[in-house]
């Protein structure tokens, strides 16, 4: 059973950055890559972007371009999400999930447990 | 960007009734449409992919239909545990991206 394990909750001040990690099984990391999805309080699900574990290619939702950076560590099959210029609107539960904006595996069938990011002064 | 519009916003039904949830896309997404159930404190659960294929372990009372721009999730004979927020999700060919609908809250 594929399992995605995320890092713990983060508290950040407005204007700062946050980095969240997601460790994936090697097969998921290499064959699917990982997306990031968030849910702000009282809001719906929102896709942020995707990274290929195989070659590091990325695809960012237009809304987050310039503020979002996805990277990966192939030695530990871990992907990282860094979001800069935080505002209170970025307070949300952030999920990594198996699914890609390319090809037929666009749906998210495996999810991390979620990481709460709170932006507060 | 392809926009998904879900209706109704809220659906209040009783156990045993049939639920019909709608998802409309601003442009054709073919059959690249998935449905999720999301309950408070849990991770979203994939129900349907490719418009009509049930994901592993999903009960037969959940079914999906549609193609192009109009899609429907039907829950036949509601169970008390079917409460939650239901989202549709698509992927676009160009530019390659993913979007979710705004969700339908199902109250049992």
GROMACS .gro file of C-alpha atoms in nm:
model
  229
    1UNK     CA    1   0.000   0.000   0.000
    2UNK     CA    2   0.149   0.330  -0.106
    3UNK     CA    3   0.188   0.566   0.187
    4UNK     CA    4   0.284   0.930   0.190
    5UNK     CA    5   0.425   1.072   0.513
    6UNK     CA    6   0.434   1.447   0.562
    7UNK     CA    7   0.625   1.666   0.804
    8UNK     CA    8   0.463   1.829   1.105
    9UNK     CA    9   0.267   2.146   1.154
   10UNK     CA   10   0.427   2.482   1.090
   11UNK     CA   11   0.364   2.831   1.219
   12UNK     CA   12   0.501   3.120   1.019
   13UNK     CA   13   0.477   3.495   1.025
   14UNK     CA   14   0.340   3.701   0.735
   15UNK     CA   15   0.601   3.750   0.465
   16UNK     CA   16   0.800   3.445   0.569
   17UNK     CA   17   0.839   3.113   0.391
   18UNK     CA   18   0.741   2.761   0.482
   19UNK     CA   19   0.880   2.426   0.369
   20UNK     CA   20   0.686   2.103   0.398
   21UNK     CA   21   0.816   1.758   0.313
   22UNK     CA   22   0.647   1.444   0.187
   23UNK     CA   23   0.821   1.107   0.184
   24UNK     CA   24   0.694   0.862  -0.076
   25UNK     CA   25   0.754   0.495  -0.153
   26UNK     CA   26   1.013   0.460  -0.432
   27UNK     CA   27   0.762   0.325  -0.685
   28UNK     CA   28   0.526   0.619  -0.633
   29UNK     CA   29   0.810   0.869  -0.633
   30UNK     CA   30   0.957   0.745  -0.960
   31UNK     CA   31   0.648   0.647  -1.159
   32UNK     CA   32   0.391   0.912  -1.064
   33UNK     CA   33   0.552   1.213  -0.906
   34UNK     CA   34   0.355   1.403  -0.644
   35UNK     CA   35   0.110   1.691  -0.639
   36UNK     CA   36   0.031   1.933  -0.360
   37UNK     CA   37  -0.326   2.022  -0.268
   38UNK     CA   38  -0.443   2.254   0.007
   39UNK     CA   39  -0.762   2.330   0.192
   40UNK     CA   40  -0.799   2.664   0.367
   41UNK     CA   41  -1.046   2.692   0.655
   42UNK     CA   42  -1.399   2.684   0.521
   43UNK     CA   43  -1.274   2.656   0.163
   44UNK     CA   44  -1.253   2.382  -0.095
   45UNK     CA   45  -0.963   2.183  -0.230
   46UNK     CA   46  -0.702   2.369  -0.437
   47UNK     CA   47  -0.423   2.220  -0.647
   48UNK     CA   48  -0.088   2.397  -0.612
   49UNK     CA   49   0.145   2.205  -0.839
   50UNK     CA   50   0.326   1.881  -0.925
   51UNK     CA   51   0.679   1.749  -0.939
   52UNK     CA   52   0.818   1.448  -1.119
   53UNK     CA   53   1.028   1.228  -0.895
   54UNK     CA   54   1.197   1.086  -1.203
   55UNK     CA   55   1.341   1.401  -1.362
   56UNK     CA   56   1.237   1.687  -1.133
   57UNK     CA   57   1.009   1.851  -1.390
   58UNK     CA   58   0.750   2.075  -1.229
   59UNK     CA   59   0.411   2.221  -1.311
   60UNK     CA   60   0.273   2.502  -1.097
   61UNK     CA   61  -0.080   2.634  -1.087
   62UNK     CA   62  -0.076   2.982  -1.233
   63UNK     CA   63  -0.190   3.133  -0.904
   64UNK     CA   64   0.123   3.013  -0.726
   65UNK     CA   65   0.391   3.075  -0.989
   66UNK     CA   66   0.666   3.287  -0.844
   67UNK     CA   67   0.584   3.188  -0.484
   68UNK     CA   68   0.589   2.809  -0.499
   69UNK     CA   69   0.894   2.587  -0.544
   70UNK     CA   70   0.877   2.210  -0.551
   71UNK     CA   71   1.198   2.011  -0.519
   72UNK     CA   72   1.289   1.650  -0.459
   73UNK     CA   73   1.559   1.437  -0.303
   74UNK     CA   74   1.599   1.116  -0.499
   75UNK     CA   75   1.815   0.953  -0.231
   76UNK     CA   76   1.532   0.965   0.023
   77UNK     CA   77   1.237   0.972  -0.223
   78UNK     CA   78   1.114   1.287  -0.056
   79UNK     CA   79   0.955   1.590  -0.217
   80UNK     CA   80   0.953   1.937  -0.069
   81UNK     CA   81   0.707   2.222  -0.106
   82UNK     CA   82   0.828   2.573  -0.030
   83UNK     CA   83   0.585   2.862  -0.034
   84UNK     CA   84   0.719   3.215   0.006
   85UNK     CA   85   0.561   3.553   0.076
   86UNK     CA   86   0.309   3.399   0.314
   87UNK     CA   87  -0.013   3.580   0.402
   88UNK     CA   88  -0.301   3.481   0.625
   89UNK     CA   89  -0.472   3.345   0.312
   90UNK     CA   90  -0.207   3.071   0.304
   91UNK     CA   91  -0.324   2.931   0.636
   92UNK     CA   92  -0.442   2.586   0.531
   93UNK     CA   93  -0.402   2.213   0.554
   94UNK     CA   94  -0.152   2.109   0.289
   95UNK     CA   95  -0.161   1.760   0.139
   96UNK     CA   96   0.075   1.579  -0.089
   97UNK     CA   97  -0.102   1.330  -0.313
   98UNK     CA   98  -0.022   1.084  -0.587
   99UNK     CA   99  -0.150   1.226  -0.913
  100UNK     CA  100  -0.021   1.421  -1.212
  101UNK     CA  101  -0.154   1.687  -1.452
  102UNK     CA  102  -0.019   1.471  -1.734
  103UNK     CA  103  -0.147   1.146  -1.879
  104UNK     CA  104  -0.410   0.920  -1.734
  105UNK     CA  105  -0.311   0.922  -1.365
  106UNK     CA  106  -0.450   1.269  -1.299
  107UNK     CA  107  -0.664   1.158  -1.007
  108UNK     CA  108  -0.543   1.146  -0.646
  109UNK     CA  109  -0.571   0.794  -0.510
  110UNK     CA  110  -0.313   0.816  -0.233
  111UNK     CA  111  -0.282   1.108   0.008
  112UNK     CA  112  -0.047   1.221   0.278
  113UNK     CA  113  -0.190   1.284   0.622
  114UNK     CA  114  -0.182   1.661   0.577
  115UNK     CA  115   0.034   1.936   0.727
  116UNK     CA  116  -0.126   2.234   0.896
  117UNK     CA  117   0.039   2.563   0.811
  118UNK     CA  118  -0.068   2.862   1.017
  119UNK     CA  119   0.034   3.211   0.914
  120UNK     CA  120   0.003   3.450   1.202
  121UNK     CA  121   0.185   3.747   1.345
  122UNK     CA  122  -0.809   2.748  -1.702
  123UNK     CA  123  -1.099   2.505  -1.694
  124UNK     CA  124  -1.351   2.598  -1.427
  125UNK     CA  125  -1.567   2.331  -1.263
  126UNK     CA  126  -1.903   2.439  -1.123
  127UNK     CA  127  -2.081   2.205  -0.885
  128UNK     CA  128  -2.447   2.207  -0.791
  129UNK     CA  129  -2.624   2.218  -0.564
  130UNK     CA  130  -2.407   2.381  -0.299
  131UNK     CA  131  -2.584   2.184  -0.026
  132UNK     CA  132  -2.801   1.874  -0.043
  133UNK     CA  133  -3.005   1.756   0.254
  134UNK     CA  134  -3.144   1.406   0.222
  135UNK     CA  135  -3.248   1.112   0.437
  136UNK     CA  136  -3.099   0.762   0.457
  137UNK     CA  137  -3.227   0.543   0.176
  138UNK     CA  138  -3.283   0.835  -0.062
  139UNK     CA  139  -3.094   0.893  -0.386
  140UNK     CA  140  -2.843   1.176  -0.419
  141UNK     CA  141  -2.761   1.336  -0.752
  142UNK     CA  142  -2.464   1.575  -0.765
  143UNK     CA  143  -2.374   1.775  -1.073
  144UNK     CA  144  -2.040   1.904  -1.204
  145UNK     CA  145  -2.015   2.122  -1.513
  146UNK     CA  146  -1.688   2.213  -1.687
  147UNK     CA  147  -1.630   2.543  -1.866
  148UNK     CA  148  -1.477   2.349  -2.156
  149UNK     CA  149  -1.459   1.985  -2.250
  150UNK     CA  150  -1.245   1.764  -2.027
  151UNK     CA  151  -1.329   1.444  -2.215
  152UNK     CA  152  -1.364   1.183  -1.944
  153UNK     CA  153  -1.078   1.310  -1.726
  154UNK     CA  154  -1.308   1.373  -1.433
  155UNK     CA  155  -1.281   1.236  -1.080
  156UNK     CA  156  -1.501   1.259  -0.771
  157UNK     CA  157  -1.394   1.269  -0.406
  158UNK     CA  158  -1.563   1.250  -0.068
  159UNK     CA  159  -1.410   1.461   0.207
  160UNK     CA  160  -1.505   1.440   0.573
  161UNK     CA  161  -1.377   1.668   0.850
  162UNK     CA  162  -1.044   1.556   0.990
  163UNK     CA  163  -0.988   1.300   0.715
  164UNK     CA  164  -0.802   1.295   0.388
  165UNK     CA  165  -1.011   1.314   0.073
  166UNK     CA  166  -1.127   0.976  -0.057
  167UNK     CA  167  -1.123   0.901  -0.428
  168UNK     CA  168  -1.462   0.764  -0.533
  169UNK     CA  169  -1.474   0.778  -0.913
  170UNK     CA  170  -1.215   0.835  -1.185
  171UNK     CA  171  -1.244   0.864  -1.562
  172UNK     CA  172  -1.601   0.986  -1.508
  173UNK     CA  173  -1.749   0.644  -1.432
  174UNK     CA  174  -1.490   0.403  -1.289
  175UNK     CA  175  -1.527   0.325  -0.919
  176UNK     CA  176  -1.204   0.338  -0.724
  177UNK     CA  177  -1.086   0.038  -0.526
  178UNK     CA  178  -1.307  -0.043  -0.229
  179UNK     CA  179  -1.584   0.203  -0.319
  180UNK     CA  180  -1.936   0.062  -0.267
  181UNK     CA  181  -2.152  -0.003  -0.572
  182UNK     CA  182  -2.409   0.255  -0.456
  183UNK     CA  183  -2.168   0.523  -0.586
  184UNK     CA  184  -2.177   0.573  -0.962
  185UNK     CA  185  -2.056   0.838  -1.203
  186UNK     CA  186  -2.161   0.936  -1.551
  187UNK     CA  187  -2.105   1.199  -1.816
  188UNK     CA  188  -1.842   1.323  -2.056
  189UNK     CA  189  -1.730   1.649  -2.211
  190UNK     CA  190  -1.871   1.923  -1.990
  191UNK     CA  191  -2.153   1.763  -1.791
  192UNK     CA  192  -2.096   1.504  -1.520
  193UNK     CA  193  -2.306   1.345  -1.247
  194UNK     CA  194  -2.227   1.156  -0.928
  195UNK     CA  195  -2.517   0.944  -0.807
  196UNK     CA  196  -2.538   0.783  -0.465
  197UNK     CA  197  -2.811   0.525  -0.465
  198UNK     CA  198  -2.977   0.457  -0.130
  199UNK     CA  199  -2.784   0.688   0.102
  200UNK     CA  200  -2.618   0.553   0.413
  201UNK     CA  201  -2.562   0.770   0.725
  202UNK     CA  202  -2.186   0.761   0.665
  203UNK     CA  203  -2.221   0.923   0.323
  204UNK     CA  204  -2.228   1.273   0.471
  205UNK     CA  205  -1.944   1.504   0.375
  206UNK     CA  206  -1.832   1.738   0.102
  207UNK     CA  207  -1.807   1.600  -0.250
  208UNK     CA  208  -1.564   1.747  -0.502
  209UNK     CA  209  -1.517   1.693  -0.870
  210UNK     CA  210  -1.170   1.735  -1.022
  211UNK     CA  211  -1.036   1.749  -1.376
  212UNK     CA  212  -0.714   1.776  -1.565
  213UNK     CA  213  -0.672   2.004  -1.866
  214UNK     CA  214  -0.461   1.922  -2.169
  215UNK     CA  215  -0.349   2.277  -2.236
  216UNK     CA  216  -0.213   2.422  -2.034
  217UNK     CA  217  -0.162   2.105  -1.833
  218UNK     CA  218  -0.325   2.170  -1.498
  219UNK     CA  219  -0.569   2.039  -1.243
  220UNK     CA  220  -0.870   2.209  -1.091
  221UNK     CA  221  -1.136   2.117  -0.838
  222UNK     CA  222  -1.497   2.220  -0.820
  223UNK     CA  223  -1.608   2.422  -0.521
  224UNK     CA  224  -1.779   2.123  -0.360
  225UNK     CA  225  -2.128   2.004  -0.270
  226UNK     CA  226  -2.206   1.952   0.097
  227UNK     CA  227  -2.420   1.642   0.151
  228UNK     CA  228  -2.613   1.636   0.477
  229UNK     CA  229  -2.781   1.318   0.585
   0.00000   0.00000   0.00000
